[in-house]
Amino acid sequence: GGGQGNGVSGNWSGTVGGQSNNIYSNSTHSFIGGGENNGVSGNWSGTVGGEQNNILDNSSYSFIGGGQLNSISSSSSKCFIGGGQGNGVNGNWSGTVGGKSNNIYSNSTHSFIGGGQSNGVSGNWSGTVGGEGNNILDNSSYSFIGGGESVGVSGNWSGTVGGQSNS
């Protein structure tokens, strides 16, 4: 489907344009729409563009819209990264819309980061809308941070709307 140096080893998969993109052999029904140096190694998964975005082993039904250096970790199914730079998702049914250096940590299912920079979620059914340096800590489930800077939440069913250096 065009481009240069793209590789497709997965069954029922394809790439349309771009350069040096790869869909690996353990991927079926997967797609790369363009960009450069993107990789897909999950079934029914895809990325539309950007650079050096990766959907890793066994991350089925996952999607990266674009951006740079975004990653959906191994065995993180049904995940989403809209774009941004350096964002990571490592939990099922979780996603980040954008921003920079935001992370949903290991085993954090059903979790969300809207955007911002350097925000983190470690807990199930938890999320932060934005801000900078905000963290839901210690596997805190059902927790929320609206925004702010350097806000930390620890404990189940915990939350803060925003602020600075709250914990």
mmCIF file of C-alpha atoms in Angstrom:
data_model
loop_
_atom_site.group_PDB
_atom_site.id
_atom_site.type_symbol
_atom_site.label_atom_id
_atom_site.label_comp_id
_atom_site.label_asym_id
_atom_site.label_seq_id
_atom_site.Cartn_x
_atom_site.Cartn_y
_atom_site.Cartn_z
ATOM 1 C CA GLY A 1 0.000 0.000 0.000
ATOM 2 C CA GLY A 2 2.823 2.517 -0.528
ATOM 3 C CA GLY A 3 5.572 3.969 1.567
ATOM 4 C CA GLN A 4 9.108 2.706 1.946
ATOM 5 C CA GLY A 5 10.613 -0.111 3.958
ATOM 6 C CA ASN A 6 7.371 -1.167 5.656
ATOM 7 C CA GLY A 7 6.949 -4.763 6.772
ATOM 8 C CA VAL A 8 3.794 -6.794 7.266
ATOM 9 C CA SER A 9 4.159 -10.306 8.683
ATOM 10 C CA GLY A 10 0.783 -10.648 10.402
ATOM 11 C CA ASN A 11 -2.161 -12.346 8.752
ATOM 12 C CA TRP A 12 -4.998 -10.155 7.482
ATOM 13 C CA SER A 13 -2.998 -7.018 8.304
ATOM 14 C CA GLY A 14 -1.740 -4.059 6.314
ATOM 15 C CA THR A 15 0.114 -0.791 6.144
ATOM 16 C CA VAL A 16 -0.757 2.200 3.978
ATOM 17 C CA GLY A 17 2.196 4.545 3.527
ATOM 18 C CA GLY A 18 4.898 5.741 5.819
ATOM 19 C CA GLN A 19 8.428 4.499 6.301
ATOM 20 C CA SER A 20 9.970 1.637 8.266
ATOM 21 C CA ASN A 21 6.704 0.641 9.953
ATOM 22 C CA ASN A 22 6.203 -2.993 11.008
ATOM 23 C CA ILE A 23 3.291 -5.258 11.781
ATOM 24 C CA TYR A 24 4.816 -8.339 13.364
ATOM 25 C CA SER A 25 4.017 -12.009 12.756
ATOM 26 C CA ASN A 26 2.026 -12.518 15.951
ATOM 27 C CA SER A 27 -0.455 -9.809 14.859
ATOM 28 C CA THR A 28 -3.624 -10.529 12.936
ATOM 29 C CA HIS A 29 -6.185 -8.049 11.622
ATOM 30 C CA SER A 30 -3.871 -5.104 12.420
ATOM 31 C CA PHE A 31 -3.165 -1.809 10.662
ATOM 32 C CA ILE A 32 -0.616 1.002 10.378
ATOM 33 C CA GLY A 33 -1.814 4.065 8.503
ATOM 34 C CA GLY A 34 1.510 5.861 8.061
ATOM 35 C CA GLY A 35 4.224 7.594 10.002
ATOM 36 C CA GLU A 36 7.724 6.317 10.646
ATOM 37 C CA ASN A 37 9.197 3.502 12.741
ATOM 38 C CA ASN A 38 5.857 2.493 14.277
ATOM 39 C CA GLY A 39 5.259 -1.089 15.358
ATOM 40 C CA VAL A 40 2.203 -3.233 16.040
ATOM 41 C CA SER A 41 2.419 -6.588 17.754
ATOM 42 C CA GLY A 42 -1.169 -7.097 18.888
ATOM 43 C CA ASN A 43 -4.259 -8.555 17.250
ATOM 44 C CA TRP A 44 -6.954 -6.198 15.960
ATOM 45 C CA SER A 45 -4.722 -3.228 16.836
ATOM 46 C CA GLY A 46 -3.367 -0.250 14.956
ATOM 47 C CA THR A 47 -1.695 3.102 14.753
ATOM 48 C CA VAL A 48 -2.563 5.839 12.272
ATOM 49 C CA GLY A 49 0.637 7.886 12.213
ATOM 50 C CA GLY A 50 3.347 9.501 14.219
ATOM 51 C CA GLU A 51 6.848 8.297 14.936
ATOM 52 C CA GLN A 52 8.199 5.450 17.051
ATOM 53 C CA ASN A 53 4.827 4.497 18.523
ATOM 54 C CA ASN A 54 4.498 0.869 19.591
ATOM 55 C CA ILE A 55 1.738 -1.537 20.504
ATOM 56 C CA LEU A 56 3.586 -4.441 22.108
ATOM 57 C CA ASP A 57 3.004 -8.206 22.352
ATOM 58 C CA ASN A 58 -0.505 -9.460 23.041
ATOM 59 C CA SER A 59 -2.025 -5.982 23.291
ATOM 60 C CA SER A 60 -5.150 -6.784 21.355
ATOM 61 C CA TYR A 61 -7.868 -4.301 20.353
ATOM 62 C CA SER A 62 -5.562 -1.345 21.081
ATOM 63 C CA PHE A 63 -4.956 1.914 19.220
ATOM 64 C CA ILE A 64 -2.444 4.779 19.035
ATOM 65 C CA GLY A 65 -3.613 7.780 17.024
ATOM 66 C CA GLY A 66 -0.270 9.489 16.519
ATOM 67 C CA GLY A 67 2.380 11.459 18.306
ATOM 68 C CA GLN A 68 5.881 10.282 19.148
ATOM 69 C CA LEU A 69 7.378 7.631 21.427
ATOM 70 C CA ASN A 70 4.027 6.427 22.788
ATOM 71 C CA SER A 71 3.677 2.824 23.926
ATOM 72 C CA ILE A 72 0.982 0.344 24.912
ATOM 73 C CA SER A 73 2.749 -2.327 26.966
ATOM 74 C CA SER A 74 2.622 -6.076 26.516
ATOM 75 C CA SER A 75 -0.661 -7.781 27.374
ATOM 76 C CA SER A 76 -2.503 -4.459 27.771
ATOM 77 C CA SER A 77 -5.662 -5.114 25.803
ATOM 78 C CA LYS A 78 -8.347 -2.658 24.725
ATOM 79 C CA CYS A 79 -6.174 0.416 25.330
ATOM 80 C CA PHE A 80 -5.968 3.837 23.709
ATOM 81 C CA ILE A 81 -3.419 6.615 23.269
ATOM 82 C CA GLY A 82 -4.698 9.529 21.232
ATOM 83 C CA GLY A 83 -1.346 11.217 20.689
ATOM 84 C CA GLY A 84 1.249 13.284 22.475
ATOM 85 C CA GLN A 85 4.812 12.310 23.320
ATOM 86 C CA GLY A 86 6.242 9.649 25.571
ATOM 87 C CA ASN A 87 2.924 8.438 26.985
ATOM 88 C CA GLY A 88 2.549 4.870 28.197
ATOM 89 C CA VAL A 89 -0.338 2.564 29.034
ATOM 90 C CA ASN A 90 0.201 -0.656 30.979
ATOM 91 C CA GLY A 91 -3.247 -1.869 31.987
ATOM 92 C CA ASN A 92 -6.335 -3.254 30.312
ATOM 93 C CA TRP A 93 -9.232 -1.006 29.245
ATOM 94 C CA SER A 94 -7.161 2.122 29.935
ATOM 95 C CA GLY A 95 -6.066 5.151 27.965
ATOM 96 C CA THR A 96 -4.562 8.591 27.708
ATOM 97 C CA VAL A 97 -5.841 11.212 25.299
ATOM 98 C CA GLY A 98 -2.572 13.110 24.912
ATOM 99 C CA GLY A 99 0.016 15.177 26.692
ATOM 100 C CA LYS A 100 3.638 14.350 27.451
ATOM 101 C CA SER A 101 5.242 11.684 29.629
ATOM 102 C CA ASN A 102 1.963 10.507 31.175
ATOM 103 C CA ASN A 103 1.781 6.903 32.404
ATOM 104 C CA ILE A 104 -0.872 4.446 33.438
ATOM 105 C CA TYR A 105 1.144 1.947 35.446
ATOM 106 C CA SER A 106 1.135 -1.830 35.640
ATOM 107 C CA ASN A 107 -2.159 -3.575 36.290
ATOM 108 C CA SER A 108 -4.180 -0.338 36.387
ATOM 109 C CA THR A 109 -7.356 -1.366 34.605
ATOM 110 C CA HIS A 110 -10.181 0.933 33.508
ATOM 111 C CA SER A 111 -8.004 4.011 34.138
ATOM 112 C CA PHE A 112 -7.648 7.353 32.351
ATOM 113 C CA ILE A 113 -5.352 10.344 31.851
ATOM 114 C CA GLY A 114 -6.755 13.236 29.849
ATOM 115 C CA GLY A 115 -3.539 15.135 29.187
ATOM 116 C CA GLY A 116 -0.967 17.338 30.828
ATOM 117 C CA GLN A 117 2.608 16.333 31.600
ATOM 118 C CA SER A 118 4.252 13.768 33.855
ATOM 119 C CA ASN A 119 0.989 12.533 35.387
ATOM 120 C CA GLY A 120 0.644 8.961 36.613
ATOM 121 C CA VAL A 121 -2.105 6.561 37.602
ATOM 122 C CA SER A 122 -1.543 3.452 39.713
ATOM 123 C CA GLY A 123 -4.981 2.129 40.491
ATOM 124 C CA ASN A 124 -8.071 0.580 38.972
ATOM 125 C CA TRP A 125 -11.004 2.727 37.850
ATOM 126 C CA SER A 126 -8.946 5.866 38.530
ATOM 127 C CA GLY A 127 -7.978 8.925 36.553
ATOM 128 C CA THR A 128 -6.568 12.405 36.261
ATOM 129 C CA VAL A 129 -7.864 14.987 33.819
ATOM 130 C CA GLY A 130 -4.667 17.009 33.425
ATOM 131 C CA GLY A 131 -2.085 19.168 35.117
ATOM 132 C CA GLU A 132 1.575 18.427 35.759
ATOM 133 C CA GLY A 133 3.239 15.929 38.050
ATOM 134 C CA ASN A 134 -0.008 14.599 39.496
ATOM 135 C CA ASN A 135 -0.066 10.994 40.713
ATOM 136 C CA ILE A 136 -2.623 8.497 41.909
ATOM 137 C CA LEU A 137 -0.407 6.283 44.056
ATOM 138 C CA ASP A 138 -0.212 2.875 45.689
ATOM 139 C CA ASN A 139 -2.835 1.034 43.660
ATOM 140 C CA SER A 140 -5.490 3.519 44.782
ATOM 141 C CA SER A 141 -8.696 2.352 43.136
ATOM 142 C CA TYR A 142 -11.711 4.554 42.344
ATOM 143 C CA SER A 143 -9.587 7.704 42.789
ATOM 144 C CA PHE A 144 -9.505 11.037 40.945
ATOM 145 C CA ILE A 145 -7.367 14.144 40.394
ATOM 146 C CA GLY A 146 -8.924 16.971 38.407
ATOM 147 C CA GLY A 147 -5.752 18.940 37.734
ATOM 148 C CA GLY A 148 -3.144 21.094 39.377
ATOM 149 C CA GLU A 149 0.553 20.555 39.968
ATOM 150 C CA SER A 150 2.333 17.941 42.082
ATOM 151 C CA VAL A 151 -0.901 16.615 43.555
ATOM 152 C CA GLY A 152 -0.834 13.122 45.056
ATOM 153 C CA VAL A 153 -3.721 10.885 46.024
ATOM 154 C CA SER A 154 -3.232 7.695 48.011
ATOM 155 C CA GLY A 155 -6.076 5.499 49.139
ATOM 156 C CA ASN A 156 -9.158 3.972 47.591
ATOM 157 C CA TRP A 157 -12.125 6.242 46.831
ATOM 158 C CA SER A 158 -9.888 9.320 47.203
ATOM 159 C CA GLY A 159 -9.685 12.488 45.176
ATOM 160 C CA THR A 160 -8.972 16.158 44.773
ATOM 161 C CA VAL A 161 -10.208 18.657 42.240
ATOM 162 C CA GLY A 162 -6.835 20.411 41.975
ATOM 163 C CA GLY A 163 -4.271 22.554 43.716
ATOM 164 C CA GLN A 164 -0.526 22.498 44.184
ATOM 165 C CA SER A 165 1.650 20.112 46.174
ATOM 166 C CA ASN A 166 -1.322 18.447 47.855
ATOM 167 C CA SER A 167 -1.033 14.872 49.116
#
